[in-house]
Coordinates of C-alpha atoms and ligand atoms in Angstrom, one line a residue:
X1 CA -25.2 6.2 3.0
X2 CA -22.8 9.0 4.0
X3 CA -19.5 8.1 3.8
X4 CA -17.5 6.8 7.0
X5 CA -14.3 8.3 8.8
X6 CA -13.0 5.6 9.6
X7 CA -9.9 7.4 10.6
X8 CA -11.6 9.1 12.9
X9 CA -13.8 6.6 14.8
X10 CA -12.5 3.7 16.7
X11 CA -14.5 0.6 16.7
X12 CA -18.1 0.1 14.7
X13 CA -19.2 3.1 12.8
X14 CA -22.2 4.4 15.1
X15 CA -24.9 6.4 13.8
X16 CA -24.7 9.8 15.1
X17 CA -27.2 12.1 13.6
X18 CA -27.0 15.7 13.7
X19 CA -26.8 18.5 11.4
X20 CA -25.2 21.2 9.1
X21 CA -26.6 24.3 8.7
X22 CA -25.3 26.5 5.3
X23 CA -26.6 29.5 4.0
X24 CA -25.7 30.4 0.6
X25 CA -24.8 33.6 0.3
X26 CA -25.4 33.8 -3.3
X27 CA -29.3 33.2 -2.7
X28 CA -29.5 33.8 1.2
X29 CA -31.3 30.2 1.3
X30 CA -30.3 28.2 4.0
X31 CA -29.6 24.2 4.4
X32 CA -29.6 21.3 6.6
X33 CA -27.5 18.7 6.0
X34 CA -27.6 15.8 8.0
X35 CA -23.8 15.0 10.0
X36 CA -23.5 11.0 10.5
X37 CA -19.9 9.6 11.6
X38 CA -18.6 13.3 11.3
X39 CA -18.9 13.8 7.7
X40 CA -21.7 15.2 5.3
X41 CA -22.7 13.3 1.7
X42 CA -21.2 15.2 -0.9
X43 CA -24.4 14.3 -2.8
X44 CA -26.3 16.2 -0.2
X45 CA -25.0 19.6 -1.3
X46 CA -26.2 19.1 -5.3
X47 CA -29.5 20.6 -4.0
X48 CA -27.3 24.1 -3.6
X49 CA -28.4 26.0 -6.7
X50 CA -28.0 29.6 -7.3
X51 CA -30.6 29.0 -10.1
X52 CA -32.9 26.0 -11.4
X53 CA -30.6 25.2 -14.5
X54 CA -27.6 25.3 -12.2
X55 CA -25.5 22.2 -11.8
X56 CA -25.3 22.6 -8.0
X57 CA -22.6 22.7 -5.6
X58 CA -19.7 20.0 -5.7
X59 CA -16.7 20.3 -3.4
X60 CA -12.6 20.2 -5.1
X61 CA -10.8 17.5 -3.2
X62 CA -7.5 17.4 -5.4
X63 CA -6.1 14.0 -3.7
X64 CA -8.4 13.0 -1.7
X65 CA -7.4 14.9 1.6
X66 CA -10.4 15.4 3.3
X67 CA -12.7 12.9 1.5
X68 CA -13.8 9.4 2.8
X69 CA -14.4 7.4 -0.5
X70 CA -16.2 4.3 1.5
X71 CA -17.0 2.9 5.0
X72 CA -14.7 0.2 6.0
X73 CA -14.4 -2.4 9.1
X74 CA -10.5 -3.6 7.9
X75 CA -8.2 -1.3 9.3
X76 CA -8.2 1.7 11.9
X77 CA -5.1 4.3 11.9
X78 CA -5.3 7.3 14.7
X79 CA -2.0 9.4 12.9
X80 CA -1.9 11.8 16.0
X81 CA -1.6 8.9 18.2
X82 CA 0.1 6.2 16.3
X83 CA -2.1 3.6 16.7
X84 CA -2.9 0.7 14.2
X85 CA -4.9 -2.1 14.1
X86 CA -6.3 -4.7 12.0
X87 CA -9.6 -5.7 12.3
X88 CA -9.2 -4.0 15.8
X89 CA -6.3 -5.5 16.6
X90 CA -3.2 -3.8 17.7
X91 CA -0.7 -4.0 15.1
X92 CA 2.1 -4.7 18.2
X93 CA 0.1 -7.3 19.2
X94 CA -0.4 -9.6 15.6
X95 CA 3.9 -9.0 14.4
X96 CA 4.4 -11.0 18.4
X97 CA 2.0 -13.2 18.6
X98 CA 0.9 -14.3 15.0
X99 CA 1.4 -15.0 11.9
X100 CA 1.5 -13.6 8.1
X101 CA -1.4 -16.1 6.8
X102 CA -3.1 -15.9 9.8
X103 CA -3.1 -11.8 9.8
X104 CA -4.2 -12.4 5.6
X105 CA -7.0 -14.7 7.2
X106 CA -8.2 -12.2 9.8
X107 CA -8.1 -9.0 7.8
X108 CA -9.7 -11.3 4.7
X109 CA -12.6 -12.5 7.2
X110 CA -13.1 -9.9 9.8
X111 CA -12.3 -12.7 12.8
X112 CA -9.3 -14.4 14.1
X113 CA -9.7 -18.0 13.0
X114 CA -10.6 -21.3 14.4
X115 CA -7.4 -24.2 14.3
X116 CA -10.4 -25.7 11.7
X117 CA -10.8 -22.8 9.7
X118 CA -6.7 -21.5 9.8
X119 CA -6.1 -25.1 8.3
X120 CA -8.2 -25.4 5.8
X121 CA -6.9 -21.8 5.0
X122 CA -3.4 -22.9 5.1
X123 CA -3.8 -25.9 2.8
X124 CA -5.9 -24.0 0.1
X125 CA -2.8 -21.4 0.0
X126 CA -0.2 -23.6 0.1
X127 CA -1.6 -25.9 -2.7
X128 CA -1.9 -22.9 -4.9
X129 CA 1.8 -22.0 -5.2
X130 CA 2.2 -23.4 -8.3
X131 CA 1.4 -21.2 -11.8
X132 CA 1.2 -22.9 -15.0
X133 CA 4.1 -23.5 -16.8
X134 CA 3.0 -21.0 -19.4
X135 CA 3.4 -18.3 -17.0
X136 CA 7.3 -18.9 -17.4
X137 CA 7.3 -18.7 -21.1
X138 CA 5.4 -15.6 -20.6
X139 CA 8.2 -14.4 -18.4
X140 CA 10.6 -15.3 -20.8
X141 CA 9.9 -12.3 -23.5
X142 CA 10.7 -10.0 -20.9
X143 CA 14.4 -8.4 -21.9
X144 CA 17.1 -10.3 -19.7
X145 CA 17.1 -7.6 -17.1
X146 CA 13.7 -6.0 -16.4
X147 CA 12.3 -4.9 -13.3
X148 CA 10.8 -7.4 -11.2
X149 CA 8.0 -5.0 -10.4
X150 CA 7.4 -4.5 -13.8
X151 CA 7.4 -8.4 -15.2
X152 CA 5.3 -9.0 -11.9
X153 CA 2.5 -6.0 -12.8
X154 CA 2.3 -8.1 -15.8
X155 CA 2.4 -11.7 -14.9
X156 CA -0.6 -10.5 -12.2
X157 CA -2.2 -9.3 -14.7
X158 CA -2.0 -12.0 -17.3
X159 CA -3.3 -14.7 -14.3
X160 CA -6.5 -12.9 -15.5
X161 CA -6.9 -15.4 -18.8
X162 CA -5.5 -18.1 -16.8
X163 CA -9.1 -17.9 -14.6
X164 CA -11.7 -16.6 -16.8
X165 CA -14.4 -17.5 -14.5
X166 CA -13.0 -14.6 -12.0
X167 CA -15.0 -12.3 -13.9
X168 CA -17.7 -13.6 -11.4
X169 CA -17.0 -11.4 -9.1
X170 CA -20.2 -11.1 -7.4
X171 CA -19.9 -14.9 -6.7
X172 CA -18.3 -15.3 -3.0
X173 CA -16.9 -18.8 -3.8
X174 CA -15.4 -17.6 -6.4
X175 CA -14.0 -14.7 -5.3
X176 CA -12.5 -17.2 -2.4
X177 CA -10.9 -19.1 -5.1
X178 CA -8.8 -16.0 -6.5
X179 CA -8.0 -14.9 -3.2
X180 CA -6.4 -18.2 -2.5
X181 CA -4.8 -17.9 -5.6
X182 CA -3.6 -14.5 -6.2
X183 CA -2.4 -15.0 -2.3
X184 CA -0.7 -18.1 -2.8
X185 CA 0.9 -17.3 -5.9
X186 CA 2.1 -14.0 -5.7
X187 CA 5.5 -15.4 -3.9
X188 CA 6.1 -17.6 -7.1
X189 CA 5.6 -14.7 -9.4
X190 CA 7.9 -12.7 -7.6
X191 CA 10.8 -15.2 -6.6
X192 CA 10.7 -16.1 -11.0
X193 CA 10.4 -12.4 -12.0
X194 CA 13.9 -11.9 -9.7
X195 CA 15.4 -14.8 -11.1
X196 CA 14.4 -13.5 -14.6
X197 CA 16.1 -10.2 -14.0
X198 CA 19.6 -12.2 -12.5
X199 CA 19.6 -14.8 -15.1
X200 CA 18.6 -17.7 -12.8
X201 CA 16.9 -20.8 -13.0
X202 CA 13.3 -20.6 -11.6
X203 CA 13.1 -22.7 -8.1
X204 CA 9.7 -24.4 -7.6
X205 CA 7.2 -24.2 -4.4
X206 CA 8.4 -26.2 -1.7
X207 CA 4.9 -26.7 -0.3
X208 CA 6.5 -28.2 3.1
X209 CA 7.9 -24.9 4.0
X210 CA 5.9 -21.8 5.6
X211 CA 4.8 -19.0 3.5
X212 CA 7.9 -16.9 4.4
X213 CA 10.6 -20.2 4.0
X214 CA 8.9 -21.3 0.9
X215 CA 9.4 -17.5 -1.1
X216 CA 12.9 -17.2 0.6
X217 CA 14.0 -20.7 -0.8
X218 CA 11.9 -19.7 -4.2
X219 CA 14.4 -16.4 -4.3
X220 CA 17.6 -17.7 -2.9
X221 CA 18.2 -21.5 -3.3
X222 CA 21.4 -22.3 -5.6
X223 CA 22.6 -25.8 -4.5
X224 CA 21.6 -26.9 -1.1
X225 CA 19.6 -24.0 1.2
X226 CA 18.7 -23.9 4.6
X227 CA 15.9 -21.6 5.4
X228 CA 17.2 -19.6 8.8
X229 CA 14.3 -19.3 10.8
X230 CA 15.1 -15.5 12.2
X231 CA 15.3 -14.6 8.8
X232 CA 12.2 -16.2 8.3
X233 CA 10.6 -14.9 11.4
X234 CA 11.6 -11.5 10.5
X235 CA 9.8 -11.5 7.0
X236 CA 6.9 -13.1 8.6
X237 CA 6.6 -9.5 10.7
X238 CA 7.7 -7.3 7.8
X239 CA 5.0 -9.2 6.4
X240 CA 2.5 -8.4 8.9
X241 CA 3.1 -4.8 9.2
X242 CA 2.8 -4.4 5.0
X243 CA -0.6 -6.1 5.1
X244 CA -3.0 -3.2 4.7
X245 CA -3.0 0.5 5.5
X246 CA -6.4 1.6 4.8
X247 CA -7.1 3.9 2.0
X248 CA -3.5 4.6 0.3
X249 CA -2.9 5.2 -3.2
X250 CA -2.9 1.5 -4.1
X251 CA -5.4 0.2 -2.5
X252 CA -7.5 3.0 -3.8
X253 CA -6.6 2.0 -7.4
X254 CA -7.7 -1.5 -6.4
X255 CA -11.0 -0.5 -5.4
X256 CA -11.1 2.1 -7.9
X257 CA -10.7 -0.6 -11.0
X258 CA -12.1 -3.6 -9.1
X259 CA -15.6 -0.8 -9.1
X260 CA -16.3 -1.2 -13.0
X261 CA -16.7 -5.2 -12.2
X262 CA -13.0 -5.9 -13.3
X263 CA -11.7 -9.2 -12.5
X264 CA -9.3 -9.4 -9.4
X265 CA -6.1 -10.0 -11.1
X266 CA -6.6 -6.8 -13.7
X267 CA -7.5 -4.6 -10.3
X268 CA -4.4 -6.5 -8.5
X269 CA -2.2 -5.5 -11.6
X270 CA -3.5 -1.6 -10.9
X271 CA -3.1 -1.5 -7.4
X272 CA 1.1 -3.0 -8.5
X273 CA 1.1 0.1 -10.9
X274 CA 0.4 2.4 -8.1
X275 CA 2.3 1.0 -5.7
X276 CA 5.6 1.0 -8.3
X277 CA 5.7 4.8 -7.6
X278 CA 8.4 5.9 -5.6
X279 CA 6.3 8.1 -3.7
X280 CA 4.4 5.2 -2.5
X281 CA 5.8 1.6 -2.4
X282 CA 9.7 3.3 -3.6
X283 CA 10.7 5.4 -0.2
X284 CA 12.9 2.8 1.4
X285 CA 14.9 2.5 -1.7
X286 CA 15.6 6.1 -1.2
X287 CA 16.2 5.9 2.3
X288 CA 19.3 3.3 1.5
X289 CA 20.4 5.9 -1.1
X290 CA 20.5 9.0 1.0
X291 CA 22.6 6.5 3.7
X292 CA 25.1 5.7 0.9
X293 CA 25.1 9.2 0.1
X294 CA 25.6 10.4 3.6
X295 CA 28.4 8.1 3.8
X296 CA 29.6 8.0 7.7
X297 CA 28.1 9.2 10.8
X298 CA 30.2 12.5 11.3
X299 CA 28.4 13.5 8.4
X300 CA 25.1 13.4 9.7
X301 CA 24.9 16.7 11.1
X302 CA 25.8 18.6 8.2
X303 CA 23.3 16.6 6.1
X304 CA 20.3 17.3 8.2
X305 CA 21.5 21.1 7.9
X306 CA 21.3 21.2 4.6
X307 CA 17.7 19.4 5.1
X308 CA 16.6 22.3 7.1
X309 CA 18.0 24.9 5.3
X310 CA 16.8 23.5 1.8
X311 CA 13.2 24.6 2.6
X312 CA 11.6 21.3 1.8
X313 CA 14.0 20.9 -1.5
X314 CA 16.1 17.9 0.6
X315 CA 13.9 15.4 2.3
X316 CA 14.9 13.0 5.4
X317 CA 13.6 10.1 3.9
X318 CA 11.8 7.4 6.0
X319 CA 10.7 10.4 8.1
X320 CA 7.4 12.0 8.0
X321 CA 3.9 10.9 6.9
X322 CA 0.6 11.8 5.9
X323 CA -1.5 10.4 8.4
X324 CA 0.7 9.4 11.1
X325 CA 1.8 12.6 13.0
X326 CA 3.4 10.6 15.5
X327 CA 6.1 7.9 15.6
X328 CA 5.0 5.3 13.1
X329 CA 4.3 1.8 15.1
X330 CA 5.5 -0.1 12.6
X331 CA 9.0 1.8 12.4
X332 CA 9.6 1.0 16.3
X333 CA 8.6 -3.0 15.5
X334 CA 11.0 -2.7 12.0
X335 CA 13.5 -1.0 14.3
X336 CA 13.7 -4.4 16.9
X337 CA 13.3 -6.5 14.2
X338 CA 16.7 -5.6 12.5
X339 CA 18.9 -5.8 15.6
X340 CA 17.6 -9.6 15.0
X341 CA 18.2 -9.9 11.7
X342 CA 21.6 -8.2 12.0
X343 CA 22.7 -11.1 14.6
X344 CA 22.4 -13.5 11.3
X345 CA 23.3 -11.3 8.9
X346 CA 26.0 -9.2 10.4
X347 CA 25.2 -5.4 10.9
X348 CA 24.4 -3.1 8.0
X349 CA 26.9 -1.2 8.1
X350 CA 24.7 2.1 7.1
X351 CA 22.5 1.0 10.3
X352 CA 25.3 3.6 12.3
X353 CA 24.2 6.2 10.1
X354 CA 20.6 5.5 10.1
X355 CA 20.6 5.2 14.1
X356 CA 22.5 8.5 14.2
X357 CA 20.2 10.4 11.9
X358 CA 17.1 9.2 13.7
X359 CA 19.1 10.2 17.2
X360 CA 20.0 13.6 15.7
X361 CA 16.4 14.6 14.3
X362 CA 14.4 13.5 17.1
X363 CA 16.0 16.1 19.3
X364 CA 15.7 19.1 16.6
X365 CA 13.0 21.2 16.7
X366 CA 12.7 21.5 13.1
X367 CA 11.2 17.9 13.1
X368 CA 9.3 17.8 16.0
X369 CA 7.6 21.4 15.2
X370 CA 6.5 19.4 12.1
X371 CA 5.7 16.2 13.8
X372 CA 8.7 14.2 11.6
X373 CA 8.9 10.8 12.7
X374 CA 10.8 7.4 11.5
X375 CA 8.0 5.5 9.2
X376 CA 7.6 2.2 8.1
X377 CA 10.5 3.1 5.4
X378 CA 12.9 3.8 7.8
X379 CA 14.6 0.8 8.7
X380 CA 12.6 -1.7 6.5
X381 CA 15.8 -1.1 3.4
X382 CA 18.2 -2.0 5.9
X383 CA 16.9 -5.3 6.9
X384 CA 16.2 -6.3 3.5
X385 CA 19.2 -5.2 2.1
X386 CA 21.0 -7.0 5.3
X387 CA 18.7 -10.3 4.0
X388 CA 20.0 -10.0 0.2
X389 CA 17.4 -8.6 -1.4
X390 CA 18.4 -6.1 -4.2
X391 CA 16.8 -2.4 -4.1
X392 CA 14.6 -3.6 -7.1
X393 CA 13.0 -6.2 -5.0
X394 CA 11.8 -3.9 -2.2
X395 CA 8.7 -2.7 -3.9
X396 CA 7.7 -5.9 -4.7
X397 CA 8.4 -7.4 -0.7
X398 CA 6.0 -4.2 -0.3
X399 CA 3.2 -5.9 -2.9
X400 CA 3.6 -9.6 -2.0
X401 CA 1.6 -9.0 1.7
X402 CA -0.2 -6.0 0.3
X403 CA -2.0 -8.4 -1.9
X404 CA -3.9 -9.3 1.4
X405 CA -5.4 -5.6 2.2
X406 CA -5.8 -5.4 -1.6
X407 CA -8.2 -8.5 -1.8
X408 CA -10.1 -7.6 1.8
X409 CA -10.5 -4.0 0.5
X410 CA -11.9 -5.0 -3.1
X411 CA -14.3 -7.7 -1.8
X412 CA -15.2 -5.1 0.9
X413 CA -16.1 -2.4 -2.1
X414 CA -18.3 -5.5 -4.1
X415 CA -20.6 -6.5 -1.0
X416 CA -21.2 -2.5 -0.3
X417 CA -24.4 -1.9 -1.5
X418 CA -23.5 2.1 -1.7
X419 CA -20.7 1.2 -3.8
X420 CA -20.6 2.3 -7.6
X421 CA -18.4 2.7 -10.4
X422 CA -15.6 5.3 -9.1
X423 CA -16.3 8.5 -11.3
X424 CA -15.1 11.3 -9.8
X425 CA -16.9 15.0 -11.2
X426 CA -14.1 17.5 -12.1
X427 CA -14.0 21.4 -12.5
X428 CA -13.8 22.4 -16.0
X429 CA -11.5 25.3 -16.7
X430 CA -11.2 24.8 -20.7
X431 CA -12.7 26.8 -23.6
X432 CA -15.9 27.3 -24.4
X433 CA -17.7 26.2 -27.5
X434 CA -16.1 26.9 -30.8
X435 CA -16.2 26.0 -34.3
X436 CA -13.7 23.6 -36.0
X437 CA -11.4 25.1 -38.1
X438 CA -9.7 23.2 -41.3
X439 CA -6.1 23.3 -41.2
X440 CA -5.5 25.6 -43.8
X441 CA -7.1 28.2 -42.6
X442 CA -5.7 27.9 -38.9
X443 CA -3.5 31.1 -37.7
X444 CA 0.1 30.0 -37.4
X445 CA 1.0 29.4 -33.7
X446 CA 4.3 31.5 -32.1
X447 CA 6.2 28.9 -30.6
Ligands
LIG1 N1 12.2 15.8 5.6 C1 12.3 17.1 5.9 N2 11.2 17.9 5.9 C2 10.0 17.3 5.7 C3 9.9 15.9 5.5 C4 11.1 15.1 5.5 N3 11.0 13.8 5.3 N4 8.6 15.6 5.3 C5 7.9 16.7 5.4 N5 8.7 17.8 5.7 C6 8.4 19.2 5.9 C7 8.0 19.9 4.7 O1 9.1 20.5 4.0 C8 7.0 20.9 5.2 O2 7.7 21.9 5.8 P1 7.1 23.4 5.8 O3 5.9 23.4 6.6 O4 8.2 24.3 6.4 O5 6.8 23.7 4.4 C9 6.3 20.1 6.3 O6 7.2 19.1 6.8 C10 5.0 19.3 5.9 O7 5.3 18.5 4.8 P2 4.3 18.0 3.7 O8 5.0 17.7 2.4 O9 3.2 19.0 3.6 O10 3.7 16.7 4.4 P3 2.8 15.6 3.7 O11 2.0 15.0 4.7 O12 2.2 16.1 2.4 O13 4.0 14.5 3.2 C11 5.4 12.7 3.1 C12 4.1 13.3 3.7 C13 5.5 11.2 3.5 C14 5.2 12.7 1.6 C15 6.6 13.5 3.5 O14 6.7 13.5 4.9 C16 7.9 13.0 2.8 O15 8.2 13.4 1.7 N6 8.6 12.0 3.5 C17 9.8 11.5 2.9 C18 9.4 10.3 2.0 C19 9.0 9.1 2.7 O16 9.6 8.6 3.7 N7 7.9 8.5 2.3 C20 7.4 7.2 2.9 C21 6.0 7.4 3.4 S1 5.5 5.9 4.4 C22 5.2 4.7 3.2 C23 3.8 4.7 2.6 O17 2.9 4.7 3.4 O18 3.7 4.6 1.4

């Protein structure tokens, strides 16, 4: 099966069969390759030979840019129009009206669920919170202030020989089970790994509290805690809009390691690695350090001139995207979100500077020429920073909903009958053959 664009096509992928025509102008032979969903199988041009022994013809995608790896029904993104959904739903429409497990539910099942079937879902979840005690020894031999991205990389992947029957994985049921699992108990492993790193005692699951009350409780309880329900409600959407983003770097290494038959929790603990890069899950880390860097609002305009004039050397950060070449819908959700937040909180005070900067670039034509727009990073630092969360903890809020699209993605990839082992080809540039040379007789080397 070719693979799908689903960037490009809203709704169910439809057949649409028409044809390439390319003539190789090597041998003056000419091909048809069959078009379907707007792309061509890259296996379709291996019959391109310039002689019998030849290889055939491959194409050079450094990064993936113009290659679809897979069909997927999870998660439409139209970048020139800023449009997300979920399962088609629009992204505005789930952060107002729903909630994080039921957007894990919907993007995990395809549907919206029944009061029946969001129950059942809720109490598998919530009586999954708990890891075994071991877990905490294991956190323990971490040195008194590591990461928490790092120690929860690790304690994902060590829930691996906690479950060995989750080498299954072409068992549904018990593929559910580690869903329920690795979505329930993510929370825990991140709440402990922050309370590693400050020195703090580990707070249990309060399984009486929602998803969002229950990890803020986990993270912040010393003495008697309240939950505030704004705070909650505002993790609930940050939640929401982290859930899945279609094929990014993470999710690719998910699929990409969950393709060899891995078990979940070793492809989970690959799909944490990616997203620990600061080009990926790190941004909005960088966003709060070019705010403190920037230090007031009258210095905003001389920052963004040096941004313009650094040719690409000085980034906006929490502006511009890949895909989206329009204003990011989740930035303008984050954006109302934290003038909430900030009426618990107080206001961030680098929000001025932030609000400024946005004002500023969105009437320069340097960014709009370029199609520069607040992302998701944007604001999202703020509000967590606002909320107490240390800088270190941002990528792992990032990996706590991402865990959802992770899981959807991954069982997605296993039930794909077109789906193999990821091996990509490569372009060999090396030496040739040669004979092996002992060392003494080896030219010396100029250094
Ligand atoms: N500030 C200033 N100029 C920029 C920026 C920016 N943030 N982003 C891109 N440009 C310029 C870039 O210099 C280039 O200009 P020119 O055409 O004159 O050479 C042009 O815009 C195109 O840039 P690009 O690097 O080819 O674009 P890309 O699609 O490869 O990069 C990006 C996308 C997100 C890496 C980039 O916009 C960026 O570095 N943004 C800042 C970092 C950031 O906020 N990242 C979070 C992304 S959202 C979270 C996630 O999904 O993981």
């Amino acid at each position: 099966m070719a693979p799908g664009t689903a960037t490009m096509t809203a709704g169910p992928a439809r057949a649409v069969r028409t044809s390439l025509s390319i003539t190789d102008n090597r041998t003056g032979r000419t091909y048809e390759i069959p078009v379907e969903d707007g792309t061509i199988r890259a296996m379709d041009l291996r019959q391109i030979k310039e002689s019998p022994d030849d290889f055939g013809l491959m194409t050079y995608d450094p990064a993936f840019m113009n290659t679809a790896s897979c069909r997927s029904r999870i998660t439409f993104i139209d970048g020139d129009k800023g449009i997300l959904r979920y399962r088609g739903y629009p992204i505005e429409q789930l952060a107002r009206h729903s909630s994080y497990l039921e957007v894990a539910l919907l993007i995990l099942s395809g549907q919206l669920p029944t009061r029946a079937a969001y129950d059942d879902w809720l109490f598998n979840v919530t009586h999954h919170t708990l890891v075994h005690e071991n877990i905490k020894e294991f956190i323990s031999g971490f040195r008194y202030d590591a990461h928490p991205m790092g120690t929860l990389l690790a304690t994902v992947g060590a829930l691996s020989t906690f479950y060995p029957e989750s080498k299954q994985v072409h068992d549904p049921l018990v593929r559910h089970h580690q869903v329920c699992r690795l979505i329930a108990k993510i929370p825990t492993l991140a709440a402990f790994a922050y309370r590693h790193s400050m020195g703090l005692p580990y707070v249990h699951p309060d399984n009486d509290l929602s998803y969002c009350g229950n990890f803020l409780q986990m993270m912040f309880k010393i003495g008697a805690y309240q939950v505030n329900p704004v705070l909650e409600r505002a993790l609930e959407v940050l939640f929401i809009l982290h859930a899945d983003h279609e094929q990014n770097c993470s999710t690719s290494a998910m699929r990409s390691v969950g393709s060899s038959g891995a078990d979940p929790y070793c492809a989970a603990a690959g799909a944490i690695g990616a997203l620990y890069g600061p080009l990926h899950g790190g941004a909005n880390e960088a966003v709060l350090r070019m705010l403190r860097e920037i230090g007031s609002k009258d210095r905003v305009p001389a920052f963004v001139k040096d941004v313009k004039e650094s040719g690409g050397e000085v980034r906006l950060m929490g502006f511009g995207h890949r895909v989206y070449k329009n204003y990011d819908p989740r930035a303008r959700i984050i954006k109302e979100m934290a003038d909430l937040v900030f009426t618990v909180t107080g206001r961030n005070p680098l929000l001025d500077i932030a609000l400024e900067l946005e004002r500023i670039a969105l009437e320069d034509d340097y960014f709009l020429s370029r199609k520069l727009y607040p992302n998701v990073d944007f604001y999202s630092g703020l509000i967590y920073q606002a909320m107490g969360f240390p800088v270190e903890m941002f990528p792992v809020l990032f990996a706590i909903p991402r865990m959802t699209g992770w899981l959807a993605q991954w069982e997605e990839m296993l039930e794909d009958a077109d789906q193999k082992i990821a091996r990509p080809r490569q372009v060999y540039l090396g030496a040739g053959a040669r004979d092996f040379v002992p060392m003494d007789r080896r030219p010396v080397q100029e250094k």
